[in-house]
Amino acid sequence: MKILVLSFYFEPDLCAGSFRTTALVEKLSQQPGVEIEVITTLPNRYASFSAEALVHEQRENTTIHRIELPSHQSGMVDQAKTFFSYHQQVMKIVNSQSYDMVYATSSRLFTALLGARIARKKKLPLYLDIRDIFVDTIGDVFSKKITWLLKPIFSFIESYAFSTASRINLVSEGFKGYFESRYPDIEYRWFTNGIDEEFLTPLKVNVNRKSEIIKILYAGNIGEGQGLHEILPKLSTALQGKAEITIIGDGGRKALLEGRLLGSTNVMFLPPVGRNELIELYKNADILFLHLNDYPAFEKVLPSKIFEYSALGKPILAGVSGYAAKFLSEEVGNSATFYPGDSKGALNALSTLDLNDLDRTSFKSKFSRSEIMKNMAVDIVEFVSNDGR
């Protein structure tokens, strides 16, 4: 059987979509009788990070096409342009090819739409992996005028894609109510994000802290969704002389955040780095920091960063609400949550953390990416074998 895999991000790009799809393709390639064709992009997640990657790559039963995109930033218009370029080139590649099914992983609906178009055109079963509720997020991120214009369009795209799929995986159980109420006749799966192999080995760190200054580290995207510009200016001021904050990453709100932190002496920015270097930086941190903006849609999400942070055994300070806060409370010891944007709540939560590392062996066993993706690969092959039923 031949499976077409569509993912806007793939290794060596640095983002959750890349890590997830790379792990899944590895497990799919180990299934007997499977041939895989991956169509993705050359690394483009961050303008400040570049990595060498082959445009065409063959790995035994896996063919990888990496499409070169025009230069872009993080804005909506630029994202639309890059997807249009991806869409056009994908259609050229698949036009003369035959497949047994289409698998598409998507956070902003565009890749799901592309998968649905190909599935309908070639009369193939479609398996979707949904990492976000884009329609639900629009009203939070954009102005009322833009929302009024865009929401009907994206609602149509969502309906088109979901009504085409026979089976859909949702990475967060917080999505359950939204999707099951709108699309009750679809088979759902719940293969979450997980922990990659690099983070399963316990960190060897010195448990005797040599400084009274607490080292707080954030690693990830710096965008509207993370809302760092809403929390860090007040929090860094309150922690002056008590903590140093390191921010690793890039994104559309980095310039705004830097502007609001002008004059701050306890915040340091670092560009995106590879995972081995990132782990070394994690070792030197006392607390790992996570934050989502105060948007109702984010009450349903489960950030992939939670799994990475939790595996390391470090204390976690998280500005999240809803399902993510519930998950941390139930699954991750020595984590403390506060309501997004609430700097006083962040300080109170910080005071409850034990600054020593914690053995989270049971968590790592439960949420190993390798095991989750192995089970998902089996589910996909079963889906194909049953002709998408």
CSV table of N, CA, C and O in Angstrom, one decimal, residues 127-171:
chain,number,residue,atom,x,y,z
A,127,TYR,N,-7.2,10.5,6.0
A,127,TYR,CA,-7.0,10.4,7.5
A,127,TYR,C,-6.4,11.8,7.9
A,127,TYR,O,-5.3,12.1,7.4
A,128,LEU,N,-7.1,12.5,8.7
A,128,LEU,CA,-6.6,13.8,9.2
A,128,LEU,C,-6.0,13.8,10.6
A,128,LEU,O,-6.6,13.1,11.4
A,129,ASP,N,-5.0,14.5,10.8
A,129,ASP,CA,-4.4,14.7,12.1
A,129,ASP,C,-4.5,16.2,12.4
A,129,ASP,O,-3.8,17.0,11.8
A,130,ILE,N,-5.4,16.6,13.4
A,130,ILE,CA,-5.7,18.0,13.7
A,130,ILE,C,-5.0,18.4,15.0
A,130,ILE,O,-5.3,17.8,16.0
A,131,ARG,N,-4.2,19.5,14.9
A,131,ARG,CA,-3.4,19.9,16.0
A,131,ARG,C,-3.9,21.2,16.6
A,131,ARG,O,-3.3,21.7,17.6
A,132,ASP,N,-5.0,21.8,16.0
A,132,ASP,CA,-5.5,23.0,16.6
A,132,ASP,C,-6.9,23.2,16.0
A,132,ASP,O,-7.3,22.6,15.0
A,133,ILE,N,-7.7,24.1,16.7
A,133,ILE,CA,-9.0,24.5,16.2
A,133,ILE,C,-8.9,25.9,15.6
A,133,ILE,O,-9.2,26.9,16.3
A,134,PHE,N,-8.6,26.0,14.3
A,134,PHE,CA,-8.3,27.3,13.7
A,134,PHE,C,-9.5,28.2,13.7
A,134,PHE,O,-9.4,29.4,14.0
A,135,VAL,N,-10.7,27.6,13.3
A,135,VAL,CA,-11.9,28.4,13.3
A,135,VAL,C,-12.2,29.0,14.6
A,135,VAL,O,-12.7,30.1,14.8
A,136,ASP,N,-12.0,28.2,15.7
A,136,ASP,CA,-12.3,28.7,17.0
A,136,ASP,C,-11.3,29.8,17.5
A,136,ASP,O,-11.7,30.5,18.4
A,137,THR,N,-10.2,29.8,16.9
A,137,THR,CA,-9.1,30.7,17.3
A,137,THR,C,-9.2,32.1,16.6
A,137,THR,O,-8.8,33.1,17.2
A,138,ILE,N,-9.8,32.1,15.5
A,138,ILE,CA,-9.9,33.3,14.7
A,138,ILE,C,-10.4,34.5,15.4
A,138,ILE,O,-9.8,35.6,15.4
A,139,GLY,N,-11.5,34.3,16.1
A,139,GLY,CA,-12.2,35.4,16.8
A,139,GLY,C,-11.3,36.0,18.0
A,139,GLY,O,-11.5,37.1,18.4
A,140,ASP,N,-10.4,35.2,18.5
A,140,ASP,CA,-9.5,35.6,19.6
A,140,ASP,C,-8.3,36.4,19.0
A,140,ASP,O,-7.9,37.3,19.7
A,141,VAL,N,-7.8,36.0,17.9
A,141,VAL,CA,-6.5,36.5,17.4
A,141,VAL,C,-6.8,37.8,16.6
A,141,VAL,O,-6.0,38.7,16.6
A,142,PHE,N,-7.9,37.8,15.8
A,142,PHE,CA,-8.1,38.9,14.9
A,142,PHE,C,-9.1,39.9,15.4
A,142,PHE,O,-9.9,39.6,16.2
A,143,SER,N,-9.2,41.1,14.8
A,143,SER,CA,-10.2,42.1,15.1
A,143,SER,C,-11.6,41.6,14.6
A,143,SER,O,-11.7,40.6,13.8
A,144,LYS,N,-12.6,42.2,15.1
A,144,LYS,CA,-14.0,41.8,14.8
A,144,LYS,C,-14.2,41.9,13.3
A,144,LYS,O,-14.9,41.1,12.7
A,145,LYS,N,-13.7,43.0,12.7
A,145,LYS,CA,-13.9,43.2,11.2
A,145,LYS,C,-13.3,42.1,10.4
A,145,LYS,O,-13.9,41.5,9.5
A,146,ILE,N,-12.0,41.7,10.8
A,146,ILE,CA,-11.3,40.7,10.0
A,146,ILE,C,-12.0,39.3,10.3
A,146,ILE,O,-12.1,38.5,9.4
A,147,THR,N,-12.4,39.1,11.6
A,147,THR,CA,-13.1,37.9,11.9
A,147,THR,C,-14.4,37.7,11.1
A,147,THR,O,-14.7,36.6,10.6
A,148,TRP,N,-15.1,38.8,11.0
A,148,TRP,CA,-16.4,38.8,10.3
A,148,TRP,C,-16.1,38.3,8.8
A,148,TRP,O,-16.9,37.6,8.2
A,149,LEU,N,-15.0,38.7,8.3
A,149,LEU,CA,-14.7,38.4,6.9
A,149,LEU,C,-14.1,37.0,6.8
A,149,LEU,O,-14.5,36.2,5.8
A,150,LEU,N,-13.2,36.6,7.7
A,150,LEU,CA,-12.5,35.3,7.5
A,150,LEU,C,-13.3,34.1,8.1
A,150,LEU,O,-13.1,33.0,7.5
A,151,LYS,N,-14.0,34.3,9.1
A,151,LYS,CA,-14.6,33.1,9.8
A,151,LYS,C,-15.5,32.3,8.9
A,151,LYS,O,-15.4,31.0,8.9
A,152,PRO,N,-16.4,32.9,8.1
A,152,PRO,CA,-17.2,32.0,7.2
A,152,PRO,C,-16.3,31.3,6.2
A,152,PRO,O,-16.7,30.1,5.8
A,153,ILE,N,-15.2,31.9,5.7
A,153,ILE,CA,-14.4,31.2,4.8
A,153,ILE,C,-13.7,30.0,5.4
A,153,ILE,O,-13.7,28.9,4.8
A,154,PHE,N,-13.2,30.2,6.6
A,154,PHE,CA,-12.5,29.1,7.2
A,154,PHE,C,-13.4,28.0,7.8
A,154,PHE,O,-13.1,26.9,7.9
A,155,SER,N,-14.6,28.4,8.1
A,155,SER,CA,-15.7,27.5,8.5
A,155,SER,C,-16.0,26.6,7.4
A,155,SER,O,-16.2,25.3,7.5
A,156,PHE,N,-16.1,27.1,6.2
A,156,PHE,CA,-16.3,26.3,5.0
A,156,PHE,C,-15.2,25.4,4.7
A,156,PHE,O,-15.4,24.2,4.4
A,157,ILE,N,-13.9,25.9,4.8
A,157,ILE,CA,-12.7,25.0,4.6
A,157,ILE,C,-12.8,23.9,5.6
A,157,ILE,O,-12.5,22.7,5.3
A,158,GLU,N,-13.0,24.2,6.9
A,158,GLU,CA,-13.1,23.1,7.9
A,158,GLU,C,-14.1,22.1,7.6
A,158,GLU,O,-13.9,20.9,7.7
A,159,SER,N,-15.3,22.5,7.2
A,159,SER,CA,-16.4,21.6,6.9
A,159,SER,C,-16.0,20.8,5.7
A,159,SER,O,-16.3,19.5,5.7
A,160,TYR,N,-15.4,21.4,4.7
A,160,TYR,CA,-15.0,20.7,3.5
A,160,TYR,C,-14.0,19.6,3.8
A,160,TYR,O,-14.1,18.4,3.4
A,161,ALA,N,-13.0,19.9,4.6
A,161,ALA,CA,-11.9,19.0,4.9
A,161,ALA,C,-12.5,17.9,5.8
A,161,ALA,O,-12.2,16.7,5.6
A,162,PHE,N,-13.2,18.2,6.9
A,162,PHE,CA,-13.7,17.2,7.8
A,162,PHE,C,-14.8,16.3,7.2
A,162,PHE,O,-14.8,15.1,7.5
A,163,SER,N,-15.6,16.8,6.3
A,163,SER,CA,-16.6,16.0,5.7
A,163,SER,C,-16.0,15.0,4.7
A,163,SER,O,-16.6,14.0,4.3
A,164,THR,N,-14.8,15.3,4.2
A,164,THR,CA,-14.1,14.4,3.3
A,164,THR,C,-13.4,13.3,4.1
A,164,THR,O,-13.3,12.2,3.6
A,165,ALA,N,-12.9,13.6,5.3
A,165,ALA,CA,-12.2,12.6,6.0
A,165,ALA,C,-13.1,11.5,6.6
A,165,ALA,O,-14.2,11.8,7.0
A,166,SER,N,-12.6,10.3,6.7
A,166,SER,CA,-13.3,9.2,7.3
A,166,SER,C,-12.8,8.9,8.8
A,166,SER,O,-13.6,8.4,9.6
A,167,ARG,N,-11.6,9.3,9.0
A,167,ARG,CA,-11.0,9.2,10.4
A,167,ARG,C,-10.2,10.4,10.7
A,167,ARG,O,-9.4,10.8,9.9
A,168,ILE,N,-10.4,10.9,11.9
A,168,ILE,CA,-9.6,12.1,12.3
A,168,ILE,C,-9.0,11.9,13.7
A,168,ILE,O,-9.7,11.4,14.6
A,169,ASN,N,-7.7,12.2,13.8
A,169,ASN,CA,-7.1,12.2,15.1
A,169,ASN,C,-7.0,13.6,15.6
A,169,ASN,O,-6.7,14.6,14.9
A,170,LEU,N,-7.3,13.8,16.9
A,170,LEU,CA,-7.3,15.1,17.6
A,170,LEU,C,-6.2,15.0,18.7
A,170,LEU,O,-6.2,14.1,19.5
A,171,VAL,N,-5.2,15.9,18.7
A,171,VAL,CA,-4.1,15.8,19.6
A,171,VAL,C,-4.5,16.1,21.0
A,171,VAL,O,-3.7,15.8,22.0
